[in-house]
Short mmCIF file of C-alpha atoms in Angstrom, two decimals:
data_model
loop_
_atom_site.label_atom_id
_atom_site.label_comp_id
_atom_site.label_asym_id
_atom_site.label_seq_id
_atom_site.Cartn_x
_atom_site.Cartn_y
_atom_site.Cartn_z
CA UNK V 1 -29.52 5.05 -7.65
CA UNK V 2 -28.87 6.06 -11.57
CA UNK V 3 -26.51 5.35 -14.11
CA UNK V 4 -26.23 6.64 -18.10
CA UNK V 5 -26.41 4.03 -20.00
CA UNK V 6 -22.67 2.89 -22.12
CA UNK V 7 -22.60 0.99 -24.72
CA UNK V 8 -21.02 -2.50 -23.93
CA UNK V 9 -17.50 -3.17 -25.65
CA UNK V 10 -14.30 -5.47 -24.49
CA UNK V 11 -12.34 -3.95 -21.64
CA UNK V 12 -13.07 -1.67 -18.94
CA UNK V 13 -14.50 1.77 -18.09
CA UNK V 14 -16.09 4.07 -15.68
CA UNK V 15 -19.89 5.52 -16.19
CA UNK V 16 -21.71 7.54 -13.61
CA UNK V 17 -21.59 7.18 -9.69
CA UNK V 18 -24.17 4.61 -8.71
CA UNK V 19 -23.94 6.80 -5.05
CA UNK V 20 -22.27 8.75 -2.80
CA UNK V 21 -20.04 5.83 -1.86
CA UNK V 22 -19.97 4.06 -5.05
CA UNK V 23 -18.80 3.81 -8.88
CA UNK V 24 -20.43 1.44 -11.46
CA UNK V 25 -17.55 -0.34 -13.63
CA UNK V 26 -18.67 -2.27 -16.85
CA UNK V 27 -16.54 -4.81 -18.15
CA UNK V 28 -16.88 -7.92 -20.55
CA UNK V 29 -17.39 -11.57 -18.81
CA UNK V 30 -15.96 -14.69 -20.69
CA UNK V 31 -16.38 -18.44 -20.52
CA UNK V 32 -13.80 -20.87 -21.30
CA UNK V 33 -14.88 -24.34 -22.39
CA UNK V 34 -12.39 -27.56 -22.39
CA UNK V 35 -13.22 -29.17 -26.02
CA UNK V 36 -10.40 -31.94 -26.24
CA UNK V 37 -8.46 -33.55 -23.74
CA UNK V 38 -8.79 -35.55 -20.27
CA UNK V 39 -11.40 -32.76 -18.58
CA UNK V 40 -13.54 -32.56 -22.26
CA UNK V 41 -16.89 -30.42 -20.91
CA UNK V 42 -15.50 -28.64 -18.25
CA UNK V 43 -16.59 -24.98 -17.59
CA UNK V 44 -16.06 -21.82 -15.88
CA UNK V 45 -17.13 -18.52 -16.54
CA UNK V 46 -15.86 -15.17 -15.42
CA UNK V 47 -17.69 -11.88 -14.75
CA UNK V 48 -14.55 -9.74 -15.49
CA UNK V 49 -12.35 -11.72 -12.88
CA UNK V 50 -8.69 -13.01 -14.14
CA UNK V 51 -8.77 -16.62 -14.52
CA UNK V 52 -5.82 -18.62 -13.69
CA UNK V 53 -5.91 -22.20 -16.02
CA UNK V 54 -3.13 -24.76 -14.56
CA UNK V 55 -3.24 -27.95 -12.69
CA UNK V 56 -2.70 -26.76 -9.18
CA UNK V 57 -5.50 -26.52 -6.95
CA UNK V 58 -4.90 -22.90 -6.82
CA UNK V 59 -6.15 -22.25 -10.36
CA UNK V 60 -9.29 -20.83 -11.26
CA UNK V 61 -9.62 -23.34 -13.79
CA UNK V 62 -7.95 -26.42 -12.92
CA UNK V 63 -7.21 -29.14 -14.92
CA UNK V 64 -6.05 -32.99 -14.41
CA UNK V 65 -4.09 -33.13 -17.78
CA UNK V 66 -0.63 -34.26 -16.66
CA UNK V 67 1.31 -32.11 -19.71
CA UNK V 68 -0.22 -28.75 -18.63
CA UNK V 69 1.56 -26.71 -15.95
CA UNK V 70 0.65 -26.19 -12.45
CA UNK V 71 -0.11 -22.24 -12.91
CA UNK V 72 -0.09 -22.58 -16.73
CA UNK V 73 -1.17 -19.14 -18.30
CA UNK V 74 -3.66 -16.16 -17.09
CA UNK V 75 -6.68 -14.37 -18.65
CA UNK V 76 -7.22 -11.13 -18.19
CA UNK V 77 -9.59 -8.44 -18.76
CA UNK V 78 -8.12 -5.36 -19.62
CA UNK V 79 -8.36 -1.84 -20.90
CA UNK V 80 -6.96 -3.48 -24.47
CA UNK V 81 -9.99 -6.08 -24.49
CA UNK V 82 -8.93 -10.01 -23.29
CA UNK V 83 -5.44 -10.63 -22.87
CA UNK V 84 -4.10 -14.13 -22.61
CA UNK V 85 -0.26 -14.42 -20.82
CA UNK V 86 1.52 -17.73 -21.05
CA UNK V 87 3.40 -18.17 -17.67
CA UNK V 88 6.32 -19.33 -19.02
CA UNK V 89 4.66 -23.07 -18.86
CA UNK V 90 6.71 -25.87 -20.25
CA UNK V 91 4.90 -27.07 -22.79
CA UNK V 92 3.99 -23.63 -24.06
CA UNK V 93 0.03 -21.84 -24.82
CA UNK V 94 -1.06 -21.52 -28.40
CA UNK V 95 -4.02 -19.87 -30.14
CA UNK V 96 -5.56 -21.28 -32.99
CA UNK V 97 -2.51 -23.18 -33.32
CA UNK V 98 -0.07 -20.05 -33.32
CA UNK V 99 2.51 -20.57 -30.47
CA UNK V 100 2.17 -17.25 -27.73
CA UNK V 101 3.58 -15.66 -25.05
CA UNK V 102 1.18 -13.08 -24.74
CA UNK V 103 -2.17 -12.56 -27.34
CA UNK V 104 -5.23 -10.25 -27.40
CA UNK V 105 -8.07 -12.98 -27.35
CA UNK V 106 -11.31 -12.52 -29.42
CA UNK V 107 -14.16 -14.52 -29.10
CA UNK V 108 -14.70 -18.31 -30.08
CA UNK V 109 -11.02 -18.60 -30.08
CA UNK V 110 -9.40 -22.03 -29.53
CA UNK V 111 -6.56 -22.15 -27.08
CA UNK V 112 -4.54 -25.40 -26.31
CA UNK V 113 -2.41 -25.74 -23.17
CA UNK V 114 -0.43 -29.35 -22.86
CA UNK V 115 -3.16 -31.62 -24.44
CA UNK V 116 -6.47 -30.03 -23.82
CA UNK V 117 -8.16 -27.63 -26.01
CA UNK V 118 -10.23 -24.59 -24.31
CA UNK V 119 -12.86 -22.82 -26.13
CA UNK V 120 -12.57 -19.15 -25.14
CA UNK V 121 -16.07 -17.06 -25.91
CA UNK V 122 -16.46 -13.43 -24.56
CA UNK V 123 -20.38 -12.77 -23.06
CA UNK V 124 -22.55 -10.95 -25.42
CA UNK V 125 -23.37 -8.14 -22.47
CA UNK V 126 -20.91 -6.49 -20.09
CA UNK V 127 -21.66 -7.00 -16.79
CA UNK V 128 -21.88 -3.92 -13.61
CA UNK V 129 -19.71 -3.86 -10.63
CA UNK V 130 -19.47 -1.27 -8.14
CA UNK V 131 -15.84 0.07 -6.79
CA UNK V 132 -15.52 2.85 -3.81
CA UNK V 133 -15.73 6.22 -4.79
CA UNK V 134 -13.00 7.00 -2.52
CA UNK V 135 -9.86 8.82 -3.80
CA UNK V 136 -7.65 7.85 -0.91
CA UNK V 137 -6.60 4.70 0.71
CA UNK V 138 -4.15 5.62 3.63
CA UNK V 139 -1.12 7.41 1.87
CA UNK V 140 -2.56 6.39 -1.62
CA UNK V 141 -4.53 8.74 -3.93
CA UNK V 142 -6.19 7.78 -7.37
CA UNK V 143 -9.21 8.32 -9.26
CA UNK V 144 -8.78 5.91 -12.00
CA UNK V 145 -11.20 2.86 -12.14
CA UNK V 146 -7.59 0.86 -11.27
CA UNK V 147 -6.94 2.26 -8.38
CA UNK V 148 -10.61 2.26 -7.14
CA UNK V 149 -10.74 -1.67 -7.20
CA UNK V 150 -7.08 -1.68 -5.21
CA UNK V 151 -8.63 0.32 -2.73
CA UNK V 152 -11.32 -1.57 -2.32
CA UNK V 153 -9.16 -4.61 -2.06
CA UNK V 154 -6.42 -3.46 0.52
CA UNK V 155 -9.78 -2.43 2.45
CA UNK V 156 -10.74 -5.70 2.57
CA UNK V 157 -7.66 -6.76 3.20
CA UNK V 158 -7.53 -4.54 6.46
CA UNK V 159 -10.03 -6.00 7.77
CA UNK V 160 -8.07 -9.44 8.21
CA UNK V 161 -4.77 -10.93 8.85
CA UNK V 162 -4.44 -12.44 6.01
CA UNK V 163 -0.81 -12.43 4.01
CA UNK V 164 -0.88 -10.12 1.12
CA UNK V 165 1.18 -10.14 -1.80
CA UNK V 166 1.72 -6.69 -3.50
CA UNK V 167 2.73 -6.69 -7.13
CA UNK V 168 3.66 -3.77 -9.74
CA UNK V 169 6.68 -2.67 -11.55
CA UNK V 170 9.06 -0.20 -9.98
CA UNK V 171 7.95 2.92 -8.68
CA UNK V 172 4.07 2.26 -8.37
CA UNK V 173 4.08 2.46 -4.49
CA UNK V 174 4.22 -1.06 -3.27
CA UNK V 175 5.86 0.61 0.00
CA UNK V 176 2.67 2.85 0.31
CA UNK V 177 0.51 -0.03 -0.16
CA UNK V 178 1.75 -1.63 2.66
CA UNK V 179 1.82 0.96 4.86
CA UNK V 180 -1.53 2.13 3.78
CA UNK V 181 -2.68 -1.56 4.64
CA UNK V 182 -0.80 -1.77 8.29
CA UNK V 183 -2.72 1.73 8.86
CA UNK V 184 -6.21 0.87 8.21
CA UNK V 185 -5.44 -2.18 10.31
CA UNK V 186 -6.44 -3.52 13.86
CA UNK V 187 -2.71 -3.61 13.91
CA UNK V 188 -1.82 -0.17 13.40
CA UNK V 189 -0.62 0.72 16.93
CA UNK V 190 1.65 -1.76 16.46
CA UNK V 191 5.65 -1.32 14.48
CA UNK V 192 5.73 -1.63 10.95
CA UNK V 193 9.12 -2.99 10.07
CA UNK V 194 10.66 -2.94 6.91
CA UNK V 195 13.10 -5.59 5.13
CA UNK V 196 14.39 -5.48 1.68
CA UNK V 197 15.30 -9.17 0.97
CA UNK V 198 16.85 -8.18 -2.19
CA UNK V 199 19.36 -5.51 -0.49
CA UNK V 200 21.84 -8.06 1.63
CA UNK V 201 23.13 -11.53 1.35
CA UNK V 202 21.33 -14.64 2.24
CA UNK V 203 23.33 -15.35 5.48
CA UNK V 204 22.66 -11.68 6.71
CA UNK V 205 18.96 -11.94 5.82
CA UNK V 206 19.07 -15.23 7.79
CA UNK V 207 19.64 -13.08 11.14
CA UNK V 208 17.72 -9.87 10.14
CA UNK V 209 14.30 -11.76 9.45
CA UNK V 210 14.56 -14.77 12.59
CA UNK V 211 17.68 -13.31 14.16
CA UNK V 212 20.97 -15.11 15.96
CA UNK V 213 22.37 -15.79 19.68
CA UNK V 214 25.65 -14.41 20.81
CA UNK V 215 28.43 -16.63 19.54
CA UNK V 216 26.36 -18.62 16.78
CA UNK V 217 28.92 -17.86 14.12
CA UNK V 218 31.94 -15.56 13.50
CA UNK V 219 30.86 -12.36 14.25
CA UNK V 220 27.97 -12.62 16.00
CA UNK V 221 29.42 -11.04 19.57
CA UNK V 222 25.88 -10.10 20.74
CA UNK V 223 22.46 -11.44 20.83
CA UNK V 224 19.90 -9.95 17.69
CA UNK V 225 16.27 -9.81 17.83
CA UNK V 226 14.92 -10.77 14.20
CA UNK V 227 12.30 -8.80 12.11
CA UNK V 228 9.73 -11.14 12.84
CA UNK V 229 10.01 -10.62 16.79
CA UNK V 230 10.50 -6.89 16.09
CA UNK V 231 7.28 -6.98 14.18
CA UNK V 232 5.38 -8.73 16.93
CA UNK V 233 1.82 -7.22 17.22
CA UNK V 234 1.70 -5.19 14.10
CA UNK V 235 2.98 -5.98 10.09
CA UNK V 236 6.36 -7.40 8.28
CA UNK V 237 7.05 -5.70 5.25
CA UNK V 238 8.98 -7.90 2.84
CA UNK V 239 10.22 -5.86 -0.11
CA UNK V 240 11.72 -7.77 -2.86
CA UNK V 241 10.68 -11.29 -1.74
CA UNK V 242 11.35 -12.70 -4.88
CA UNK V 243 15.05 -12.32 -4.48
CA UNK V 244 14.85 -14.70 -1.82
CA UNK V 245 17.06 -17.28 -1.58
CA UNK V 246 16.14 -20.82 -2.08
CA UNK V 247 17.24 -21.97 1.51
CA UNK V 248 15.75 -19.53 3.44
CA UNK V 249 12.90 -20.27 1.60
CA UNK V 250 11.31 -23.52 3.60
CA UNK V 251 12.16 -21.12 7.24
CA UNK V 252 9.87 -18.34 5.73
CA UNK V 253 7.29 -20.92 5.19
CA UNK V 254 7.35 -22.43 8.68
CA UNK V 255 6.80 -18.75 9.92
CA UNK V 256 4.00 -18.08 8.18
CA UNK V 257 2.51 -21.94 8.59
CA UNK V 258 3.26 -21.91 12.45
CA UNK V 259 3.61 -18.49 14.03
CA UNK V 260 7.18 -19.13 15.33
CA UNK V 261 10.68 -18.66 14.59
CA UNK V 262 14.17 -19.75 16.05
CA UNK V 263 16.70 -17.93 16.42
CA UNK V 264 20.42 -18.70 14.57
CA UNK V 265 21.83 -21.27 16.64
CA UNK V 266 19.22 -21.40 19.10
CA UNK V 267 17.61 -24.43 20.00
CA UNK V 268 14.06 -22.55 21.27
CA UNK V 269 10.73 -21.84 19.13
CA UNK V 270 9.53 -18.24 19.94
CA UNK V 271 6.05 -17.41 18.84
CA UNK V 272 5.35 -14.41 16.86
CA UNK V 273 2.15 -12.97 16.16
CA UNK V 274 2.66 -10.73 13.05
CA UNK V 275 1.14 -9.74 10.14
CA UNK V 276 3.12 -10.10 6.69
CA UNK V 277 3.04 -8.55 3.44
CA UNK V 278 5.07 -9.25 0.70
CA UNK V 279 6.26 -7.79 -2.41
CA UNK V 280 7.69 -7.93 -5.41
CA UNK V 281 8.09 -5.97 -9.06
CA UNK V 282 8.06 -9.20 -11.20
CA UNK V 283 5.74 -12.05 -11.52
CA UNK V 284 6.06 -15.36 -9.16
CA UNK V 285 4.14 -17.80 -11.40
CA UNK V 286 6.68 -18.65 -13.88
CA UNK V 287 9.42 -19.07 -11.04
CA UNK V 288 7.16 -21.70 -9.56
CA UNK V 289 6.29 -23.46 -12.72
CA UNK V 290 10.75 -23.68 -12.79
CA UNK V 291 11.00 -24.17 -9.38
CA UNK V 292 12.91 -21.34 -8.54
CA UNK V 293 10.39 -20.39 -6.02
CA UNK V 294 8.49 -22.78 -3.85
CA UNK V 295 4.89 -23.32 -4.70
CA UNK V 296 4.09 -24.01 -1.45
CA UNK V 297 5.03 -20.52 0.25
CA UNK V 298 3.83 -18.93 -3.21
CA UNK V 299 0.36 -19.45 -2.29
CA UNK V 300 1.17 -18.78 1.40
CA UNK V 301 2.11 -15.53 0.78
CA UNK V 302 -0.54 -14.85 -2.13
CA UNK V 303 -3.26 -15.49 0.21
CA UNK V 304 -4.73 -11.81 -1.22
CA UNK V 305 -2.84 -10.95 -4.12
CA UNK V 306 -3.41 -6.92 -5.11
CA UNK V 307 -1.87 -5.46 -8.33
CA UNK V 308 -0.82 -1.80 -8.44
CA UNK V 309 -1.31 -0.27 -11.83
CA UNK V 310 1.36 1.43 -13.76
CA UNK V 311 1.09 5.34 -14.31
CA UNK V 312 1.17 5.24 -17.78
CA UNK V 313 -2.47 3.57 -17.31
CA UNK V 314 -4.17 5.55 -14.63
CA UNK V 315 -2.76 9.05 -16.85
CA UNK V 316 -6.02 10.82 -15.20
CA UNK V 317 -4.55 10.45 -11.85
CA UNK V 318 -1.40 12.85 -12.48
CA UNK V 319 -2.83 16.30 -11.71
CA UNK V 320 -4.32 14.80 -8.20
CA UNK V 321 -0.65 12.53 -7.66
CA UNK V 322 0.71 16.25 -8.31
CA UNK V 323 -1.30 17.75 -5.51
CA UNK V 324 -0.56 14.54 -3.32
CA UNK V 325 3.11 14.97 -3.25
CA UNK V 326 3.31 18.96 -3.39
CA UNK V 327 1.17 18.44 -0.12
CA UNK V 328 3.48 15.52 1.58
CA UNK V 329 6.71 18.33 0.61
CA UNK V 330 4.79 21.32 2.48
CA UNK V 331 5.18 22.80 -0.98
CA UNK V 332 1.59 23.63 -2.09
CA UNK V 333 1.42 26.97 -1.38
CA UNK V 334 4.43 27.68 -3.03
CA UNK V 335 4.37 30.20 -6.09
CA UNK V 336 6.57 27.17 -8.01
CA UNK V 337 3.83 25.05 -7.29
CA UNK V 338 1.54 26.87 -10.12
CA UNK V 339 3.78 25.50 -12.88
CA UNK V 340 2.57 22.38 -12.34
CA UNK V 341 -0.74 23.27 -11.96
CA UNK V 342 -0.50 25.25 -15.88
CA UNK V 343 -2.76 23.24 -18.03
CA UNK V 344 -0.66 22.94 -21.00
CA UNK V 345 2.04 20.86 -18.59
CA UNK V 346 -0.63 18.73 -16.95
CA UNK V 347 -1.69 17.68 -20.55
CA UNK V 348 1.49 16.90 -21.11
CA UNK V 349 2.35 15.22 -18.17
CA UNK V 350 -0.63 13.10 -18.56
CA UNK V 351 0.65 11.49 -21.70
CA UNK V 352 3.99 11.17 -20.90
CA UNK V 353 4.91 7.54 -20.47
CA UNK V 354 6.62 7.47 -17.35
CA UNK V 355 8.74 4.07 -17.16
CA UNK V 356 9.71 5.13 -13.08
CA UNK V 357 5.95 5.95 -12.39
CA UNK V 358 4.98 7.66 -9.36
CA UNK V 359 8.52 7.45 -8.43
CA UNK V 360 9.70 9.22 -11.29
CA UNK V 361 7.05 11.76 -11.01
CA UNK V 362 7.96 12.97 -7.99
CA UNK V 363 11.20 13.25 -9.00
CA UNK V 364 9.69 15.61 -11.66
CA UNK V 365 8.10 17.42 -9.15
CA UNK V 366 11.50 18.24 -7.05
CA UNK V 367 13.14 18.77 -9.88
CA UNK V 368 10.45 21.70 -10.97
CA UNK V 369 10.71 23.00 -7.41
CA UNK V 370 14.11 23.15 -7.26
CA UNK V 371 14.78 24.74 -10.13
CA UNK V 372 11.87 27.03 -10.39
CA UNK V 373 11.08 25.70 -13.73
CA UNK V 374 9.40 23.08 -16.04
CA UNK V 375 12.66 20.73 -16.52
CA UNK V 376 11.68 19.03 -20.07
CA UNK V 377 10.23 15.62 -20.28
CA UNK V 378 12.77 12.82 -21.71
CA UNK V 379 11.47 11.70 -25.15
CA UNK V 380 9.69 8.77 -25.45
CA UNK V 381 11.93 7.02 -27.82
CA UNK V 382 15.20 8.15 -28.48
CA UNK V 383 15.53 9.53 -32.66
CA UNK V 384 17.27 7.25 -34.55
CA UNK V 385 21.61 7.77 -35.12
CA UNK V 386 22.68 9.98 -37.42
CA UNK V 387 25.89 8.17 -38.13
CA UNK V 388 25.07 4.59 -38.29
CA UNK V 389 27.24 2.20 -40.26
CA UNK V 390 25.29 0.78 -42.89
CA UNK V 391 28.51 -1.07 -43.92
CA UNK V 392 29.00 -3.20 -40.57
CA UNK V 393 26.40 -6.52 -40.86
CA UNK V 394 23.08 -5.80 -38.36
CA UNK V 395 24.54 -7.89 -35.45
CA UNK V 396 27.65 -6.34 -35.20
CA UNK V 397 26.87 -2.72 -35.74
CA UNK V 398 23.87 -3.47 -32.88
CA UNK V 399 26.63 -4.38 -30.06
CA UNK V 400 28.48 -1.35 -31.39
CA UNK V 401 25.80 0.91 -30.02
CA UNK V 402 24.70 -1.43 -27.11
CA UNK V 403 28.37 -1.08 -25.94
CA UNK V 404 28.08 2.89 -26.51
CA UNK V 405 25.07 3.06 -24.48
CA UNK V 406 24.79 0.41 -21.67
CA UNK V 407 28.52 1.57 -20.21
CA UNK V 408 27.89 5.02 -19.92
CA UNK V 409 24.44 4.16 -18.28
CA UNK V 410 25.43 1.89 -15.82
CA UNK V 411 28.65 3.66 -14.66
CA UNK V 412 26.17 6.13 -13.88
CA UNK V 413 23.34 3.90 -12.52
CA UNK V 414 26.42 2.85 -10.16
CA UNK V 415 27.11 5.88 -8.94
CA UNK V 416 23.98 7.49 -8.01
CA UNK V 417 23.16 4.25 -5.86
CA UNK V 418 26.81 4.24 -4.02
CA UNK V 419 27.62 0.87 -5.61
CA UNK V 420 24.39 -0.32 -4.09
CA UNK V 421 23.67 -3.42 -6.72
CA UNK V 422 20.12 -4.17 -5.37
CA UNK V 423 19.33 -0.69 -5.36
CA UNK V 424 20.46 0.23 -8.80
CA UNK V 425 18.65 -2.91 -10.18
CA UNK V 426 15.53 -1.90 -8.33
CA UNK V 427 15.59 1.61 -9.82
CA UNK V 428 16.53 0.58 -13.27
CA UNK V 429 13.36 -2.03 -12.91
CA UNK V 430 15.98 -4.95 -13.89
CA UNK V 431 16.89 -8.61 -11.95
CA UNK V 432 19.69 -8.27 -9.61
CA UNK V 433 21.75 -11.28 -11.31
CA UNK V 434 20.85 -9.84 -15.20
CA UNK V 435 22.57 -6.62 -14.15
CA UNK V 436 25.41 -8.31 -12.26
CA UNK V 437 26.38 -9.79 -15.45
CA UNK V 438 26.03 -6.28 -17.34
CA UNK V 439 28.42 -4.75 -15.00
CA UNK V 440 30.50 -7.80 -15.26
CA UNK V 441 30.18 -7.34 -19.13
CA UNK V 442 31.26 -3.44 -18.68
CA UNK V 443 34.17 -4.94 -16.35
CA UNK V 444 32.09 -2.58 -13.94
CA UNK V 445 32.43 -5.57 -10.98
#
């Protein structure tokens, strides 16, 4: 087993393969020392490994001090060197003293969450890890050194029952995740049953996820089995699970606590045996520091948490993605398929930003089909008006244009999801209430 050697630096890359079934990763360790405050000489050091600092005893690095948040803020390694996220704690993150939401750290940094003090200090040597060499997991494909690790965790994964919790903005393939996951499982002979609770309301969800007994309340003129006993043997998808509502909340929990579920107005327990996974394009953590979202199903469901990267940072993976979907249309032997193949449009669908991700690059791809042609890219930033007024103060001229570009964007939005709220919020990657009031705004609803 070789490797070339690389020169050690913040953040994360790929060097040689370490074997046929591995690929060495190098990335930069840290340790994180409290200084000041009621755990003063506490330690923990990371190989590379987000760290977690809050008070609950789900942290990495847990603390006792009373003013610090339960999941407080997260350290992360990435490909832009240490990044520290506050998770919108209440009494806010700062380093060396300057107030943050999010900061690049460098080393010997001070950071001070509540009342403690934390000494942040990157290793002086990157450490190895191996990922799989594999480019496929189930209905995924990926070279990049981010996909490779969520491969190797949704293998893991497979190999239990544990609850996983899928996160990743819109479009990165949560749906394939899960799927890939119920696959490679001891469960895949069994269903794998899908429910969006962002897509209907809270009573509805009530009876598609436990179900309801004929004549339990107005409407209900027949008997319906719920998701969970629909599931039974094999895996609950639950798509959106951060739309879901406070009060069904505590019912979820009890499901995944106990294995059983009762029926609207039915008096009996019925045991389940089902695997779930859960997900969501938006982070949890800050709704349980508000209490928006229950802590205790939080780390229920984030039993194994796996993050799906965005496209715009795993740009190497396009031309394979490409092949991916021109195989899953039947399309690859297609003479319209060798546009895409041109290498002048793979370079510059590589650095193309691509906001809908994989989702929007399949879109691409039908669109290129379709038309027999290379449909230009959207710009990444939209040139500047030619006719602004310079006389109007900054505020007001800003709504002006707001107004001039949100309505014609969400009448549209709209109407390419039927009216479908959920949908259209999904798709435009915004919260469900946040565009409720736009449309509102727009006297759109």
């Amino acid at each position: 087993m070789a490797s070339h050697p690389d020169h050690p630096g913040q953040g994360t890359r790929s060097t040689e393969l370490l074997s046929d079934h591995e690929h060495e990763q190098r990335v930069r360790g840290f340790r994180l020392t409290v200084v000041d405050g009621p755990d003063v000489g506490a330690t923990l050091h990371s190989r590379g490994d987000d760290v977690v600092i809050g008070t609950h005893e789900s942290a990495s690095f847990r603390l006792t001090d009373r003013s610090v948040s339960r999941l407080h803020c997260e350290i992360a390694i990435t490909s832009k060197g240490a990044m520290l996220r506050d998770l919108e704690s209440t009494n806010g993150t700062t380093v060396g003293r300057v107030p943050v939401l999010v900061a690049r750290l460098e080393s010997a940094v001070e950071i001070a969450v509540g009342r403690t003090r934390i000494r942040f200090e990157l290793d002086a040597d990157d450490t190895t890890r191996a990922t799989p060499r594999a480019e496929k997991f189930g209905l995924l494909h990926g070279r990049a050194p981010a996909m490779r690790r969520v491969f190797s965790q949704l293998g893991a994964a497979a190999a239990t029952d544990s609850t996983v919790l899928l996160l990743g903005e819109t479009g990165t393939g949560k749906e394939l995740a899960a799927e890939s996951l119920h696959r490679e499982s001891s469960r895949a002979q069994g269903p794998f049953v899908i429910v969006d609770c962002g897509a209907v309301p809270s009573m509805l969800l009530d009876s598609q996820l436990f179900g309801h007994v004929r004549g339990s309340f107005t409407g209900a003129v027949a008997s319906r089995v719920g998701a969970f006993e629909e599931a039974s043997g094999g895996t609950l998808f639950l798509d959106e699970i951060g739309e879901l509502a406070p009060e069904l909340q505590p019912k979820l929990l009890r499901v995944l606590e106990r294995k059983v579920v009762k029926p609207i107005g039915s008096n009996q327990w019925i045991p389940v045996d089902v695997r779930v996974v859960a997900a969501t394009n938006r982070d949890l953590r800050p709704q349980v520091n508000q209490q928006s979202f229950r802590a205790d199903l939080y780390y229920r469901l984030a039993v194994v948490v796996v993050t799906l990267p965005p496209l715009r940072e795993r740009a190497e993976d396009v031309p394979l993605l490409i092949e991916a979907l021109l195989a899953s249309m039947g399309q690859a032997s297609r003479p319209q398929a060798e546009l895409l193949r041109s290498p002048q449009l793979l370079e510059e669908l590589r650095n193309h930003k691509w906001s809908g991700n994989v989702r929007e690059l399949r879109n691409y791809v039908e669109r290129c089909l379709a038309l027999d042609a290379a449909p230009s890219l959207p710009a990444h930033a939209a040139s500047p008006p030619a006719d602004v007024d310079l006389s109007a103060p900054f505020l007001e001229a800003r709504e002006r244009w707001l107004d001039r570009f949100e309505l014609p964007y969400l009448t549209a939005l709209l109407r390419q999801h039927n009216n479908n709220v959920s949908a259209a919020a999904r798709a435009a990657g915004v919260d469900r209430t946040y565009l409720h009031k736009l449309l509102s705004r727009h006297g759109l609803r």
